Amino acid sequence: MTQEAIINAGLKCFASYGYSHTSLANIADEVGIKKPSLYNHFNSKNDIFLSVLASVGDREIDYLSSLEATAEQQSIEKRLHQLYKRYIQHLSESMEGLFFKRVTFFPPEEFAQDIRQMFTKVESKMNELLCPIMEQGKKDKALRSLPTETLTSAYYTLIDGLFLEENFYDRDVFEKRQQASWEIFWLGIQYPAREE
Amino acid sequence: MTQEAIINAGLKCFASYGYSHTSLANIADEVGIKKPSLYNHFNSKNDIFLSVLASVGDREIDYLSSLEATAEQQSIEKRLHQLYKRYIQHLSESMEGLFFKRVTFFPPEEFAQDIRQMFTKVESKMNELLCPIMEQGKKDKALRSLPTETLTSAYYTLIDGLFLEENFYDRDVFEKRQQASWEIFWLGIQYPAREE
DNA sequence: CCTACCGATCGGTAGG
DNA sequence: CCTACCGATCGGTAGG
């Protein structure tokens, strides 16, 4: 369907160039039609963007759901680390991740509210994955008995930092940052505290 | 001097709207002159941007130098935490910090190299502040004996994460993130490891 | 430092 | 789904 093709083309363009740097001609080219033909499927550039945003939100929720089943029987460390690595990889390699970055960091003002709403939905899905692991870890005496919010807040800041750095540093510097950050984080939350 | 006024106006506009969303008319308005008059001082929009970039680089180096003297006699924890809090506050409250964010995260492609070069200069100045503290901390047995690069990498990821979050979350969520992240980071690097 | 104007590009429309 | 065109805005120039 052409409408779907336009949404995918829009995702690619908005993720690559940002909202204002994407012209309707760019999107039309990507689809293989002419600019005015877009108006058979959408009422405005604005309209296309909001459809892409909704689509990305849905896909992210689906992606997070697909991570939910992973490895219930693993150790808390492995489960947290695996979620960390997978999610970072997803954000850095998928078109949705790039779109997310473009759009959450400096949202086009007119969409700030819609973007925030989408983001909040994805974040609370992420909480559904993360909080049970943290709570299980505390119950098992594998994590320090800190408030769950403290544990998740620090975890999110880590991911956000790497999210930003992935855009800016070479692959190898990024890899070092990722490993170092995890090492310190895990030293900080694990119980009993590792000596030496 | 008008040239200086243009650089400051440019800083404000580029930081607030980004490069492409800033029109020469915006900058001229901010200075209080008409658009064509800008060309008496600069050859192009490009030229104005590069001058702003160089100016911001110089100011950031100066700012970091001003932090250098702080509190040699304090504990390692206090010195690291103070640097952390001050730098985050600076990034979140100054025009230079906002410019930095706009420009490092999604650099206008044509300036990617100049921006990277400026960033590298600021980062190595930051290393001059941070590495001695980390090394002193290890010598004093106040920090775990991890590679300095591991300690600084994790520290930078923290700052980058908060840098991003400051833009997106309310003041109070941001405050929680900042405190939680520091708490876990400090638990991770301090020596001897804190039990309980 | 200004007024007046240029060519290019944008989102969007008319009309078929 | 197309060709042809609109008004607005942009960076930049001419000329004084």
CSV table of C-alpha atoms (C1' of nucleotides) in Angstrom, one decimal:
chain,number,residue,atom,x,y,z
A,1,MET,CA,0.0,0.0,0.0
A,2,THR,CA,1.2,3.4,-0.9
A,3,GLN,CA,0.3,4.9,2.5
A,4,GLU,CA,2.5,2.4,4.2
A,5,ALA,CA,5.3,3.1,1.7
A,6,ILE,CA,5.0,6.8,2.5
A,7,ILE,CA,5.3,6.1,6.3
A,8,ASN,CA,8.4,4.0,5.8
A,9,ALA,CA,9.9,6.6,3.4
A,10,GLY,CA,9.1,9.3,6.0
A,11,LEU,CA,10.7,7.3,8.8
A,12,LYS,CA,13.9,7.0,6.8
A,13,CYS,CA,14.0,10.7,5.8
A,14,PHE,CA,13.0,12.1,9.2
A,15,ALA,CA,15.5,9.8,10.9
A,16,SER,CA,18.3,10.8,8.5
A,17,TYR,CA,17.7,14.5,8.0
A,18,GLY,CA,15.3,15.6,10.8
A,19,TYR,CA,11.9,17.0,10.3
A,20,SER,CA,12.7,20.4,8.8
A,21,HIS,CA,15.5,19.1,6.6
A,22,THR,CA,13.2,16.6,5.0
A,23,SER,CA,11.3,18.0,2.1
A,24,LEU,CA,8.2,16.4,0.7
A,25,ALA,CA,10.1,15.9,-2.5
A,26,ASN,CA,12.6,13.7,-0.6
A,27,ILE,CA,9.8,11.5,0.7
A,28,ALA,CA,8.1,11.3,-2.7
A,29,ASP,CA,11.4,10.4,-4.4
A,30,GLU,CA,12.0,7.7,-1.8
A,31,VAL,CA,8.5,6.3,-2.6
A,32,GLY,CA,8.9,6.7,-6.3
A,33,ILE,CA,6.1,9.2,-6.9
A,34,LYS,CA,5.8,13.0,-7.3
A,35,LYS,CA,5.4,15.3,-4.4
A,36,PRO,CA,1.7,16.3,-5.0
A,37,SER,CA,0.7,12.7,-5.0
A,38,LEU,CA,1.5,12.5,-1.3
A,39,TYR,CA,-1.6,14.6,-0.8
A,40,ASN,CA,-3.8,11.7,-1.9
A,41,HIS,CA,-2.8,9.9,1.3
A,42,PHE,CA,-2.0,12.6,3.8
A,43,ASN,CA,-3.2,16.1,4.4
A,44,SER,CA,0.1,17.8,5.2
A,45,LYS,CA,3.7,17.2,6.1
A,46,ASN,CA,2.6,17.5,9.6
A,47,ASP,CA,0.2,14.7,9.1
A,48,ILE,CA,2.9,12.4,7.6
A,49,PHE,CA,5.1,13.1,10.6
A,50,LEU,CA,2.4,12.3,13.1
A,51,SER,CA,1.7,9.0,11.3
A,52,VAL,CA,5.4,8.1,11.3
A,53,LEU,CA,5.6,8.9,15.0
A,54,ALA,CA,2.7,6.7,15.9
A,55,SER,CA,4.1,3.9,13.8
A,56,VAL,CA,7.5,4.1,15.5
A,57,GLY,CA,5.8,4.1,18.9
A,58,ASP,CA,4.0,0.9,18.0
A,59,ARG,CA,7.1,-0.8,16.6
A,60,GLU,CA,9.1,0.1,19.7
A,61,ILE,CA,6.5,-1.4,22.0
A,62,ASP,CA,6.5,-4.5,19.9
A,63,TYR,CA,10.3,-4.7,20.0
A,64,LEU,CA,10.3,-4.3,23.8
A,65,SER,CA,7.7,-7.0,24.1
A,66,SER,CA,9.9,-9.3,22.1
A,67,LEU,CA,12.7,-8.8,24.7
A,68,GLU,CA,10.4,-9.7,27.5
A,69,ALA,CA,10.6,-13.5,27.3
A,70,THR,CA,14.4,-13.6,27.4
A,71,ALA,CA,16.2,-15.9,29.8
A,72,GLU,CA,14.2,-16.0,33.0
A,73,GLN,CA,16.5,-18.6,34.4
A,74,GLN,CA,19.7,-16.6,33.9
A,75,SER,CA,21.5,-14.7,36.7
A,76,ILE,CA,20.4,-11.2,37.4
A,77,GLU,CA,23.7,-9.8,36.1
A,78,LYS,CA,23.3,-11.6,32.8
A,79,ARG,CA,19.7,-10.6,32.4
A,80,LEU,CA,20.4,-6.9,33.1
A,81,HIS,CA,23.5,-6.9,31.0
A,82,GLN,CA,21.8,-8.6,28.1
A,83,LEU,CA,18.9,-6.1,28.2
A,84,TYR,CA,21.5,-3.3,28.3
A,85,LYS,CA,23.4,-4.6,25.3
A,86,ARG,CA,20.5,-5.5,23.2
A,87,TYR,CA,18.6,-2.3,23.8
A,88,ILE,CA,21.7,-0.1,23.0
A,89,GLN,CA,22.4,-2.1,19.9
A,90,HIS,CA,18.8,-1.7,18.8
A,91,LEU,CA,18.8,2.0,19.4
A,92,SER,CA,22.1,2.4,17.5
A,93,GLU,CA,21.3,0.2,14.5
A,94,SER,CA,17.6,0.5,13.7
A,95,MET,CA,16.0,3.3,11.8
A,96,GLU,CA,13.6,3.6,14.7
A,97,GLY,CA,16.5,4.3,17.1
A,98,LEU,CA,17.8,7.0,14.8
A,99,PHE,CA,14.4,8.6,14.5
A,100,PHE,CA,14.0,8.4,18.3
A,101,LYS,CA,17.2,10.2,18.8
A,102,ARG,CA,16.5,13.0,16.3
A,103,VAL,CA,13.1,13.5,17.6
A,104,THR,CA,13.4,13.3,21.3
A,105,PHE,CA,16.5,15.3,21.6
A,106,PHE,CA,15.5,18.5,19.8
A,107,PRO,CA,11.8,18.0,19.0
A,108,PRO,CA,10.3,20.2,16.4
A,109,GLU,CA,8.4,22.5,18.8
A,110,GLU,CA,5.0,21.9,17.2
A,111,PHE,CA,5.2,18.2,18.0
A,112,ALA,CA,6.8,18.4,21.4
A,113,GLN,CA,3.7,17.1,23.2
A,114,ASP,CA,3.0,14.2,20.9
A,115,ILE,CA,6.6,13.1,21.0
A,116,ARG,CA,6.7,13.3,24.8
A,117,GLN,CA,3.5,11.2,24.9
A,118,MET,CA,5.0,8.5,22.6
A,119,PHE,CA,8.2,8.5,24.6
A,120,THR,CA,6.3,8.1,27.9
A,121,LYS,CA,4.5,5.1,26.5
A,122,VAL,CA,7.8,3.4,25.4
A,123,GLU,CA,9.4,4.3,28.7
A,124,SER,CA,6.7,2.7,30.8
A,125,LYS,CA,7.0,-0.4,28.7
A,126,MET,CA,10.7,-0.5,29.4
A,127,ASN,CA,9.9,-0.1,33.1
A,128,GLU,CA,7.7,-3.2,32.9
A,129,LEU,CA,10.8,-5.1,31.7
A,130,LEU,CA,13.3,-3.5,34.1
A,131,CYS,CA,11.6,-3.2,37.4
A,132,PRO,CA,10.8,-6.9,37.9
A,133,ILE,CA,14.4,-7.8,37.3
A,134,MET,CA,15.6,-5.2,39.8
A,135,GLU,CA,13.1,-6.3,42.4
A,136,GLN,CA,13.9,-10.0,41.9
A,137,GLY,CA,17.6,-9.1,42.3
A,138,LYS,CA,17.0,-7.4,45.6
A,139,LYS,CA,14.9,-10.4,46.8
A,140,ASP,CA,17.7,-12.8,45.8
A,141,LYS,CA,20.3,-10.7,47.6
A,142,ALA,CA,22.1,-10.2,44.2
A,143,LEU,CA,21.6,-6.5,44.2
A,144,ARG,CA,22.1,-3.9,47.0
A,145,SER,CA,18.8,-3.0,48.7
A,146,LEU,CA,18.5,0.4,47.1
A,147,PRO,CA,15.2,1.9,46.0
A,148,THR,CA,14.1,0.4,42.7
A,149,GLU,CA,13.8,3.9,41.3
A,150,THR,CA,17.5,4.6,42.1
A,151,LEU,CA,18.6,1.5,40.3
A,152,THR,CA,16.4,2.2,37.2
A,153,SER,CA,17.3,5.9,37.1
A,154,ALA,CA,21.0,5.1,37.0
A,155,TYR,CA,20.4,2.4,34.4
A,156,TYR,CA,18.5,4.8,32.2
A,157,THR,CA,21.1,7.5,32.5
A,158,LEU,CA,23.7,5.0,31.3
A,159,ILE,CA,21.7,4.1,28.3
A,160,ASP,CA,21.0,7.7,27.5
A,161,GLY,CA,24.7,8.5,27.7
A,162,LEU,CA,25.6,5.7,25.4
A,163,PHE,CA,22.7,6.6,23.1
A,164,LEU,CA,24.3,10.1,22.7
A,165,GLU,CA,27.9,8.8,22.5
A,166,GLU,CA,27.0,6.3,19.8
A,167,ASN,CA,26.3,9.2,17.5
A,168,PHE,CA,29.6,11.0,18.1
A,169,TYR,CA,32.4,8.6,18.8
A,170,ASP,CA,34.1,6.0,16.6
A,171,ARG,CA,33.0,2.4,17.1
A,172,ASP,CA,36.0,1.5,19.3
A,173,VAL,CA,35.7,4.4,21.6
A,174,PHE,CA,32.0,3.7,21.9
A,175,GLU,CA,32.7,0.1,22.7
A,176,LYS,CA,35.1,1.1,25.5
A,177,ARG,CA,32.5,3.5,27.0
A,178,GLN,CA,29.9,0.8,26.9
A,179,GLN,CA,32.1,-1.7,28.7
A,180,ALA,CA,33.5,0.7,31.2
A,181,SER,CA,30.1,2.1,32.1
A,182,TRP,CA,28.6,-1.3,32.6
A,183,GLU,CA,31.6,-2.4,34.8
A,184,ILE,CA,31.2,0.5,37.1
A,185,PHE,CA,27.4,0.3,37.2
A,186,TRP,CA,27.5,-3.4,38.1
A,187,LEU,CA,30.2,-2.8,40.8
A,188,GLY,CA,27.8,-0.1,42.1
A,189,ILE,CA,24.7,-2.2,42.4
A,190,GLN,CA,25.8,-5.8,43.0
A,191,TYR,CA,25.5,-7.5,46.4
A,192,PRO,CA,27.5,-8.5,48.2
A,193,ALA,CA,30.0,-5.7,47.2
A,194,ARG,CA,33.0,-7.0,45.4
A,195,GLU,CA,36.2,-6.4,47.3
A,196,GLU,CA,39.3,-5.5,45.3
B,1,MET,CA,32.2,46.1,18.5
B,2,THR,CA,29.6,45.0,16.0
B,3,GLN,CA,31.6,41.9,15.1
B,4,GLU,CA,31.5,40.7,18.7
B,5,ALA,CA,27.8,41.5,19.0
B,6,ILE,CA,27.1,39.4,15.9
B,7,ILE,CA,29.0,36.5,17.4
B,8,ASN,CA,27.0,36.7,20.6
B,9,ALA,CA,23.7,37.0,18.7
B,10,GLY,CA,24.8,34.1,16.6
B,11,LEU,CA,25.6,32.0,19.6
B,12,LYS,CA,22.1,32.8,21.1
B,13,CYS,CA,20.3,32.0,17.8
B,14,PHE,CA,22.3,28.9,16.9
B,15,ALA,CA,21.9,27.5,20.4
B,16,SER,CA,18.2,28.2,20.5
B,17,TYR,CA,17.1,27.2,17.0
B,18,GLY,CA,20.0,25.2,15.5
B,19,TYR,CA,22.1,26.2,12.4
B,20,SER,CA,19.5,25.7,9.7
B,21,HIS,CA,16.6,27.2,11.7
B,22,THR,CA,18.5,30.4,12.3
B,23,SER,CA,18.1,32.9,9.5
B,24,LEU,CA,20.5,35.7,9.0
B,25,ALA,CA,17.5,38.0,9.6
B,26,ASN,CA,17.2,36.5,13.1
B,27,ILE,CA,20.8,37.3,13.9
B,28,ALA,CA,20.5,40.8,12.4
B,29,ASP,CA,17.4,41.4,14.5
B,30,GLU,CA,19.1,40.3,17.6
B,31,VAL,CA,22.0,42.7,16.9
B,32,GLY,CA,19.7,45.5,15.9
B,33,ILE,CA,20.8,45.9,12.3
B,34,LYS,CA,19.5,44.7,8.9
B,35,LYS,CA,20.5,41.5,7.3
B,36,PRO,CA,22.8,42.8,4.5
B,37,SER,CA,24.8,44.7,7.1
B,38,LEU,CA,26.1,41.4,8.4
B,39,TYR,CA,28.1,41.1,5.3
B,40,ASN,CA,30.3,44.0,6.3
B,41,HIS,CA,31.7,41.8,9.1
B,42,PHE,CA,31.4,38.2,7.8
B,43,ASN,CA,31.4,36.7,4.3
B,44,SER,CA,28.6,34.2,4.8
B,45,LYS,CA,26.4,32.4,7.3
B,46,ASN,CA,29.0,29.7,7.3
B,47,ASP,CA,31.6,32.2,8.3
B,48,ILE,CA,29.5,33.4,11.2
B,49,PHE,CA,28.9,29.9,12.4
B,50,LEU,CA,32.6,29.0,12.4
B,51,SER,CA,33.4,32.2,14.3
B,52,VAL,CA,30.8,31.3,16.9
B,53,LEU,CA,32.1,27.8,17.1
B,54,ALA,CA,35.7,29.0,17.8
B,55,SER,CA,34.4,31.5,20.3
B,56,VAL,CA,32.5,28.8,22.2
B,57,GLY,CA,35.6,26.6,22.2
B,58,ASP,CA,37.7,29.3,23.8
B,59,ARG,CA,35.1,30.1,26.4
B,60,GLU,CA,34.7,26.5,27.4
B,61,ILE,CA,38.4,26.1,27.8
B,62,ASP,CA,38.4,29.2,30.0
B,63,TYR,CA,35.5,27.9,32.0
B,64,LEU,CA,37.2,24.5,32.6
B,65,SER,CA,40.4,26.3,33.6
B,66,SER,CA,38.4,28.3,36.2
B,67,LEU,CA,37.3,25.0,37.7
B,68,GLU,CA,40.9,23.7,37.9
B,69,ALA,CA,41.8,25.4,41.2
B,70,THR,CA,38.9,24.0,43.2
B,71,ALA,CA,39.5,22.5,46.5
B,72,GLU,CA,42.7,20.6,46.3
B,73,GLN,CA,42.5,19.7,50.0
B,74,GLN,CA,39.0,18.2,49.8
B,75,SER,CA,38.3,14.4,49.7
B,76,ILE,CA,38.3,12.6,46.4
B,77,GLU,CA,34.6,12.0,46.6
B,78,LYS,CA,33.9,15.7,47.2
B,79,ARG,CA,36.2,16.8,44.4
B,80,LEU,CA,34.7,14.4,41.9
B,81,HIS,CA,31.1,15.2,42.9
B,82,GLN,CA,31.7,18.9,42.9
B,83,LEU,CA,33.2,18.7,39.4
B,84,TYR,CA,30.3,16.6,38.3
B,85,LYS,CA,27.6,18.9,39.7
B,86,ARG,CA,29.3,22.1,38.5
B,87,TYR,CA,29.9,20.9,35.0
B,88,ILE,CA,26.3,19.5,34.6
B,89,GLN,CA,24.9,22.8,35.9
B,90,HIS,CA,27.1,24.7,33.5
B,91,LEU,CA,26.1,22.6,30.5
B,92,SER,CA,22.4,23.0,31.4
B,93,GLU,CA,22.3,26.7,32.2
B,94,SER,CA,24.8,28.4,29.9
B,95,MET,CA,24.2,29.4,26.3
B,96,GLU,CA,27.5,27.6,25.5
B,97,GLY,CA,26.1,24.4,26.9
B,98,LEU,CA,22.9,24.6,24.8
B,99,PHE,CA,25.0,25.4,21.7
B,100,PHE,CA,27.3,22.5,22.5
B,101,LYS,CA,24.3,20.2,22.7
B,102,ARG,CA,22.7,21.4,19.5
B,103,VAL,CA,25.9,21.2,17.6
B,104,THR,CA,27.6,18.0,18.8
B,105,PHE,CA,24.5,15.8,18.7
B,106,PHE,CA,23.4,16.4,15.2
B,107,PRO,CA,26.1,18.5,13.6
B,108,PRO,CA,25.3,20.3,10.3
B,109,GLU,CA,27.2,17.9,8.1
B,110,GLU,CA,29.3,20.6,6.5
B,111,PHE,CA,30.8,21.5,9.9
B,112,ALA,CA,31.2,18.0,11.3
B,113,GLN,CA,35.0,18.1,11.2
B,114,ASP,CA,35.3,21.6,12.8
B,115,ILE,CA,32.9,20.6,15.5
B,116,ARG,CA,34.7,17.4,16.3
B,117,GLN,CA,38.0,19.3,16.5
B,118,MET,CA,36.6,21.8,18.9
B,119,PHE,CA,35.0,19.1,21.0
B,120,THR,CA,38.2,17.1,21.1
B,121,LYS,CA,40.0,20.2,22.5
B,122,VAL,CA,37.5,20.7,25.2
B,123,GLU,CA,37.5,17.0,26.1
B,124,SER,CA,41.2,16.9,26.5
B,125,LYS,CA,41.0,19.9,28.7
B,126,MET,CA,38.4,18.0,30.8
B,127,ASN,CA,40.8,15.1,30.9
B,128,GLU,CA,43.4,17.4,32.4
B,129,LEU,CA,41.1,18.1,35.3
B,130,LEU,CA,39.7,14.6,35.7
B,131,CYS,CA,42.6,12.2,35.3
B,132,PRO,CA,44.8,13.7,38.2
B,133,ILE,CA,41.8,13.3,40.6
B,134,MET,CA,41.3,9.7,39.6
B,135,GLU,CA,45.0,8.9,39.9
B,136,GLN,CA,45.3,10.6,43.2
B,137,GLY,CA,42.2,8.7,44.3
B,138,LYS,CA,43.8,5.4,43.4
B,139,LYS,CA,47.1,6.3,45.1
B,140,ASP,CA,45.2,7.3,48.3
B,141,LYS,CA,43.2,4.0,48.2
B,142,ALA,CA,40.0,6.0,48.0
B,143,LEU,CA,39.1,4.5,44.6
B,144,ARG,CA,39.3,1.0,43.3
B,145,SER,CA,42.4,0.3,41.3
B,146,LEU,CA,40.7,0.2,37.9
B,147,PRO,CA,42.3,1.6,34.8
B,148,THR,CA,42.0,5.4,34.8
B,149,GLU,CA,40.3,5.2,31.4
B,150,THR,CA,37.6,2.9,32.8
B,151,LEU,CA,36.9,5.4,35.6
B,152,THR,CA,36.8,8.5,33.2
B,153,SER,CA,34.8,6.7,30.5
B,154,ALA,CA,32.1,5.8,33.0
B,155,TYR,CA,32.2,9.3,34.4
B,156,TYR,CA,31.8,10.8,30.9
B,157,THR,CA,28.9,8.5,30.0
B,158,LEU,CA,27.2,9.7,33.2
B,159,ILE,CA,27.6,13.3,32.2
B,160,ASP,CA,26.5,12.7,28.6
B,161,GLY,CA,23.4,10.9,29.8
B,162,LEU,CA,22.4,13.7,32.1
B,163,PHE,CA,23.3,16.2,29.4
B,164,LEU,CA,20.7,14.5,27.2
B,165,GLU,CA,18.1,14.1,30.0
B,166,GLU,CA,18.3,17.7,31.1
B,167,ASN,CA,16.7,18.5,27.8
B,168,PHE,CA,13.9,16.2,28.1
B,169,TYR,CA,12.7,15.7,31.6
B,170,ASP,CA,11.2,18.0,34.2
B,171,ARG,CA,13.5,19.6,36.7
B,172,ASP,CA,12.5,17.1,39.4
B,173,VAL,CA,12.9,14.0,37.4
B,174,PHE,CA,16.3,15.3,36.2
B,175,GLU,CA,17.3,16.0,39.8
B,176,LYS,CA,16.5,12.4,40.7
B,177,ARG,CA,18.4,11.0,37.8
B,178,GLN,CA,21.4,13.1,38.7
B,179,GLN,CA,21.4,11.9,42.3
B,180,ALA,CA,20.7,8.3,41.6
B,181,SER,CA,23.4,8.2,38.9
B,182,TRP,CA,26.0,9.7,41.2
B,183,GLU,CA,25.1,7.4,44.0
B,184,ILE,CA,25.6,4.2,41.9
B,185,PHE,CA,28.7,5.6,40.3
B,186,TRP,CA,30.3,6.4,43.6
B,187,LEU,CA,29.3,3.0,45.0
B,188,GLY,CA,31.0,1.5,41.9
B,189,ILE,CA,34.3,3.2,42.2
B,190,GLN,CA,34.9,3.8,45.9
B,191,TYR,CA,37.4,1.8,47.9
B,192,PRO,CA,37.1,0.1,50.2
B,193,ALA,CA,33.7,-1.1,48.8
B,194,ARG,CA,30.8,-0.1,51.0
B,195,GLU,CA,29.0,-3.0,52.6
B,196,GLU,CA,25.2,-2.8,53.0
C,1,DC,C1',24.9,50.7,7.5
C,2,DC,C1',20.6,50.8,4.3
C,3,DT,C1',16.8,49.7,0.5
C,4,DA,C1',15.7,46.9,-3.2
C,5,DC,C1',16.2,42.8,-5.4
C,6,DC,C1',18.1,38.0,-7.3
C,7,DG,C1',17.5,32.8,-7.9
C,8,DA,C1',16.5,28.7,-5.4
C,9,DT,C1',13.6,26.0,-2.5
C,10,DC,C1',9.9,25.1,0.4
C,11,DG,C1',4.8,23.4,1.6
C,12,DG,C1',0.8,23.3,-0.6
C,13,DT,C1',-3.0,23.9,-4.5
C,14,DA,C1',-5.5,23.8,-9.1
C,15,DG,C1',-7.1,21.1,-12.5
C,16,DG,C1',-7.1,17.2,-15.0
D,1,DC,C1',-1.2,9.8,-9.9
D,2,DC,C1',0.6,13.8,-12.9
D,3,DT,C1',2.1,18.9,-14.7
D,4,DA,C1',2.1,23.5,-13.7
D,5,DC,C1',2.0,26.9,-10.6
D,6,DC,C1',1.2,29.9,-6.0
D,7,DG,C1',3.2,32.8,-2.0
D,8,DA,C1',6.7,32.8,1.5
D,9,DT,C1',11.2,32.5,3.0
D,10,DC,C1',15.9,31.7,2.5
D,11,DG,C1',21.2,33.2,1.7
D,12,DG,C1',23.3,36.4,-0.8
D,13,DT,C1',24.3,40.7,-4.1
D,14,DA,C1',24.0,45.5,-6.2
D,15,DG,C1',24.4,50.0,-5.5
D,16,DG,C1',24.6,53.8,-2.8
